[in-house]
Coordinates of C-alpha atoms in Angstrom, one line a residue:
X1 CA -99.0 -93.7 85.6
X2 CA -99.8 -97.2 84.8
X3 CA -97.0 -100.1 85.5
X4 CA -94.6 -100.2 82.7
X5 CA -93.2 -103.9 81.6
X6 CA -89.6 -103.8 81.4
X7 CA -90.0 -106.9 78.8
X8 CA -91.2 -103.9 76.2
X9 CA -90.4 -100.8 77.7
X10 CA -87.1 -98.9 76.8
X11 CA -85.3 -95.7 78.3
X12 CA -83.6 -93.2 75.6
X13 CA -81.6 -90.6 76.6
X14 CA -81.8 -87.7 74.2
X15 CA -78.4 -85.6 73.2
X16 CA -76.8 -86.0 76.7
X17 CA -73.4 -85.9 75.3
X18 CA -70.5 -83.6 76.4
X19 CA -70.7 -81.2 73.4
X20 CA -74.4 -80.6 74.3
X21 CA -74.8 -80.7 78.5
X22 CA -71.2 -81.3 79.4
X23 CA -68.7 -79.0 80.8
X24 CA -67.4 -77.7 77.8
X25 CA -70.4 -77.4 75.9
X26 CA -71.2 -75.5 72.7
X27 CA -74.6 -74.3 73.9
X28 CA -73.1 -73.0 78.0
X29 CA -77.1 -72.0 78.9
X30 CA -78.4 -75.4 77.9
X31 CA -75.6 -77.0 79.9
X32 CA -76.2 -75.1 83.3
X33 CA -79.5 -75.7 82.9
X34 CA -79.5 -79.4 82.5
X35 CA -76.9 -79.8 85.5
X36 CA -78.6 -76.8 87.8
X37 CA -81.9 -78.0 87.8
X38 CA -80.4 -81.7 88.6
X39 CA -81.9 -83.0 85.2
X40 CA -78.1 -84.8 84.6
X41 CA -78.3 -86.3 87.7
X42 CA -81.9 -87.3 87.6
X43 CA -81.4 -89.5 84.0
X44 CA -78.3 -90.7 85.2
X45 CA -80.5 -92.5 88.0
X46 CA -82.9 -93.4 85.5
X47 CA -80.6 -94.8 83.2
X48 CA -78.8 -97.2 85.9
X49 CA -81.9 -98.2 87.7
X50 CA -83.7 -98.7 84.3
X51 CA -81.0 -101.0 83.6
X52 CA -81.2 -102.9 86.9
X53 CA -84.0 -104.0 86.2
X54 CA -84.1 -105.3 82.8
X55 CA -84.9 -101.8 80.6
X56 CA -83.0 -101.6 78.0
X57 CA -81.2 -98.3 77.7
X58 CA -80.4 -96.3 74.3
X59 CA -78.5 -93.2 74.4
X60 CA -79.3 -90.4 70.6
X61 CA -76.4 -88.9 70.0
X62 CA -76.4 -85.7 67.2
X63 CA -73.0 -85.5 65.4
X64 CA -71.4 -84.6 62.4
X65 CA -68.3 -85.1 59.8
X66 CA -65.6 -82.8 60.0
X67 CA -65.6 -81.7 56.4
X68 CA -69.5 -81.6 57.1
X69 CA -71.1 -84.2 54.5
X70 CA -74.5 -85.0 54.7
X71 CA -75.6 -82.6 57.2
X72 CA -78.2 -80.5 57.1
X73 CA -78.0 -76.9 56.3
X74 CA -81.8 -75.7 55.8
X75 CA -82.7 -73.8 59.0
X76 CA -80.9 -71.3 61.1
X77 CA -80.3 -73.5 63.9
X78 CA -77.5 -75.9 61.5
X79 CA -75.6 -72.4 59.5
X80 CA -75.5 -71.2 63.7
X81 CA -74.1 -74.7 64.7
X82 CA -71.3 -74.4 62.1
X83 CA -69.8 -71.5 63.8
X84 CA -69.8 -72.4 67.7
X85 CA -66.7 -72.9 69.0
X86 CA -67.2 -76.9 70.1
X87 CA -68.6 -78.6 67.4
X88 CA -70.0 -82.3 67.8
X89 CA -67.6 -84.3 65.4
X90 CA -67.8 -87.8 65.4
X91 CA -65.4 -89.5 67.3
X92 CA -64.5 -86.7 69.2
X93 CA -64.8 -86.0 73.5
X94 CA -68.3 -83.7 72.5
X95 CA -70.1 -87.0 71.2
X96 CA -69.2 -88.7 74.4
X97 CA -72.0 -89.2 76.8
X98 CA -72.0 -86.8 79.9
X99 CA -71.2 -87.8 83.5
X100 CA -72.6 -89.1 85.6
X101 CA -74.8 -91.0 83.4
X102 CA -72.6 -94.0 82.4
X103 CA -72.8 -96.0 79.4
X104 CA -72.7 -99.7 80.0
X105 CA -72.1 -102.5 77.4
X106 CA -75.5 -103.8 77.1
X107 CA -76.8 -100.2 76.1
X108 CA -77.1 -99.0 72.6
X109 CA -75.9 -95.6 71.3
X110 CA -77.6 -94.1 68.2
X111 CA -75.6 -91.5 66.4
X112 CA -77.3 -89.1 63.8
X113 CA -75.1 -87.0 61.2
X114 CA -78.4 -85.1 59.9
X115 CA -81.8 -84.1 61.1
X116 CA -83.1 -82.8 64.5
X117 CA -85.1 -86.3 65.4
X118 CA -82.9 -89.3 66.5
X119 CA -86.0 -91.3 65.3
X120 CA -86.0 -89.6 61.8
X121 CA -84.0 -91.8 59.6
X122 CA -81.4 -93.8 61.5
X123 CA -82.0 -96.8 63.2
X124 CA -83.2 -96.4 66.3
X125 CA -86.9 -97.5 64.9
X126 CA -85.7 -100.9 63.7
X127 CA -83.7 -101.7 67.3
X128 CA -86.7 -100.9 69.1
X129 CA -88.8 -102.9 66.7
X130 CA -86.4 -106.3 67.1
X131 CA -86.1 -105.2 70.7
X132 CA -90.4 -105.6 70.7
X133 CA -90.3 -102.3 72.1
X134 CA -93.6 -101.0 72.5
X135 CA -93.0 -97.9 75.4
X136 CA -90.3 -95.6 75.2
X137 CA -89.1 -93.1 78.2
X138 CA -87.5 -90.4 76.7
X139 CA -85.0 -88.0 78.7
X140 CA -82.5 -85.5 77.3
X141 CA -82.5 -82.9 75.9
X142 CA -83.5 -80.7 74.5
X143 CA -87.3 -79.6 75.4
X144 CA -86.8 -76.8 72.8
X145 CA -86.1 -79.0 69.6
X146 CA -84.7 -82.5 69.7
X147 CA -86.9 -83.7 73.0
X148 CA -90.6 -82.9 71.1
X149 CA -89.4 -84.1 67.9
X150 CA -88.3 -87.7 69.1
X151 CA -92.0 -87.8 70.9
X152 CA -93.8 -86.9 67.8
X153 CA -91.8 -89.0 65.7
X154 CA -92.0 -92.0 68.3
X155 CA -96.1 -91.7 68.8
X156 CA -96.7 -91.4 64.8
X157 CA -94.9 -94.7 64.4
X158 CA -97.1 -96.8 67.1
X159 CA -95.8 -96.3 69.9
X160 CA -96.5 -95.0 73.5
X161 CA -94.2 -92.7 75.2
X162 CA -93.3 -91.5 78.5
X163 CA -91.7 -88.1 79.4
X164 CA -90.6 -87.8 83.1
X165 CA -91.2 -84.0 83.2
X166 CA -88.0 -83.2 85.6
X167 CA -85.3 -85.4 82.9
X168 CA -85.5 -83.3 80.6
X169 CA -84.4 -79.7 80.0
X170 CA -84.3 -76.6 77.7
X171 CA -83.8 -72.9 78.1
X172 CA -85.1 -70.7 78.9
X173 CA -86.6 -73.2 82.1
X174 CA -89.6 -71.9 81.7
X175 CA -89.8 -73.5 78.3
X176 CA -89.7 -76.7 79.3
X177 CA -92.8 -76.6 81.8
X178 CA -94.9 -74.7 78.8
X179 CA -93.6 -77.6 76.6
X180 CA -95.0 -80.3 78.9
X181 CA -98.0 -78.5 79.0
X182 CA -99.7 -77.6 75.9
X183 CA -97.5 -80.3 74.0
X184 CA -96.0 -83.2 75.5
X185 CA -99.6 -83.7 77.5
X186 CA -101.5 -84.2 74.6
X187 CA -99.5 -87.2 73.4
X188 CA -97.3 -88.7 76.0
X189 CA -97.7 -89.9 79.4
X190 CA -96.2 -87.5 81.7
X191 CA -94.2 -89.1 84.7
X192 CA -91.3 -87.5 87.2
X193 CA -87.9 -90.0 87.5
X194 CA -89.2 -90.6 91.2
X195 CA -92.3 -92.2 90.0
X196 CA -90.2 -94.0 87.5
X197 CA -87.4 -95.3 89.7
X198 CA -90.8 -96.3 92.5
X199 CA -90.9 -98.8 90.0
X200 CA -87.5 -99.7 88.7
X201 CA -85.6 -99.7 91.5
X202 CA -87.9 -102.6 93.7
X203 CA -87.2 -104.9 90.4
X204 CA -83.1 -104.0 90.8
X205 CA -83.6 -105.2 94.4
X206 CA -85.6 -108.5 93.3
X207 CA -83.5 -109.5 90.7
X208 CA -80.2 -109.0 92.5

């Protein structure tokens, strides 16, 4: 994997909220999954190293309105959302991010009422852009849905994206390696979090 510039490289972290990979989760499988395999704990180190040393860090969050407005309702996946018993209202403990990654004030949360691409329609195009953002690191999840979606979305707009293979997470696990394989491969760099914090975490030191 080549160097990345932390002048124009950013780290997003993709639905790693409570609702979705925390404790009291609304999807329980998706949530072992992301803290068993050490996924949590792997962006977590991402996130604060990438911030040591001068990445800047976004966090997508997916939520919605209590009474529902604006969401969307046209594929199996929303009508099955509406009926699980934690549901990911705004303002609420679900749309908080997970531990242990922590949110610091110089980071930039992105929430979505709609959609299943924190790219698609909100403004997470536009930060980047002002940001002169040019590589993005996406972690989160999931590999199933919202993980491909935001690479797609993020390479048809310009720019170049790296997935660390073992920060993200889906079920069943098998999914996720498939994923990287005859997907992800094709259009994004594919990294682990060591190779990424090889990199971050000498700039931390330097800086300091």
């Amino acid at each position: 994997m080549p160097d990345l510039d932390p002048a124009t490289t950013a780290l997003l972290t993709v639905e790693c909220q409570n609702g979705v990979v925390g404790e009291e989760s609304a999807l329980p499988e998706l949530a072992k999954e992301a803290r068993d395999s050490g996924m949590l704990g792997r962006v977590a180190a991402l996130v604060d190293a990438a911030r040591g040393a001068g990445v800047q860090v976004l966090h997508a969050v997916a939520e919605r309105r209590p009474d529902g407005l604006g969401a969307n309702t046209n594929a199996r996946l929303f009508r099955a959302a509406e009926k699980l018993p934690v549901r990911q209202l705004s303002g609420s403990r679900a749309v908080e991010i997970a531990a242990p990654i922590v949110v610091a004030g110089q980071d930039l949360v992105v929430r979505r009422l709609h959609g299943l691409s924190p790219m698609a329609g909100t403004d997470l195009d536009p930060l980047l852009r002002n940001l002169g953002i040019r590589t993005l690191v996406v972690t989160g999840v999931s590999s199933n849905i919202a993980v491909p979606n935001t690479v797609f979305d993020a390479v048809n707009l310009g720019y170049r994206v790296v997935v660390p293979a073992d920060a993200i997470a889906g079920v069943p696990a098998s999914c996720t390696a498939e994923v990287i394989r005859n997907s992800l491969a094709l259009v994004a760099s594919i990294t682990t979090a060591g190779e990424l914090l090889a990199q971050w975490v000498p700039l931390r030191r330097a800086s300091a």
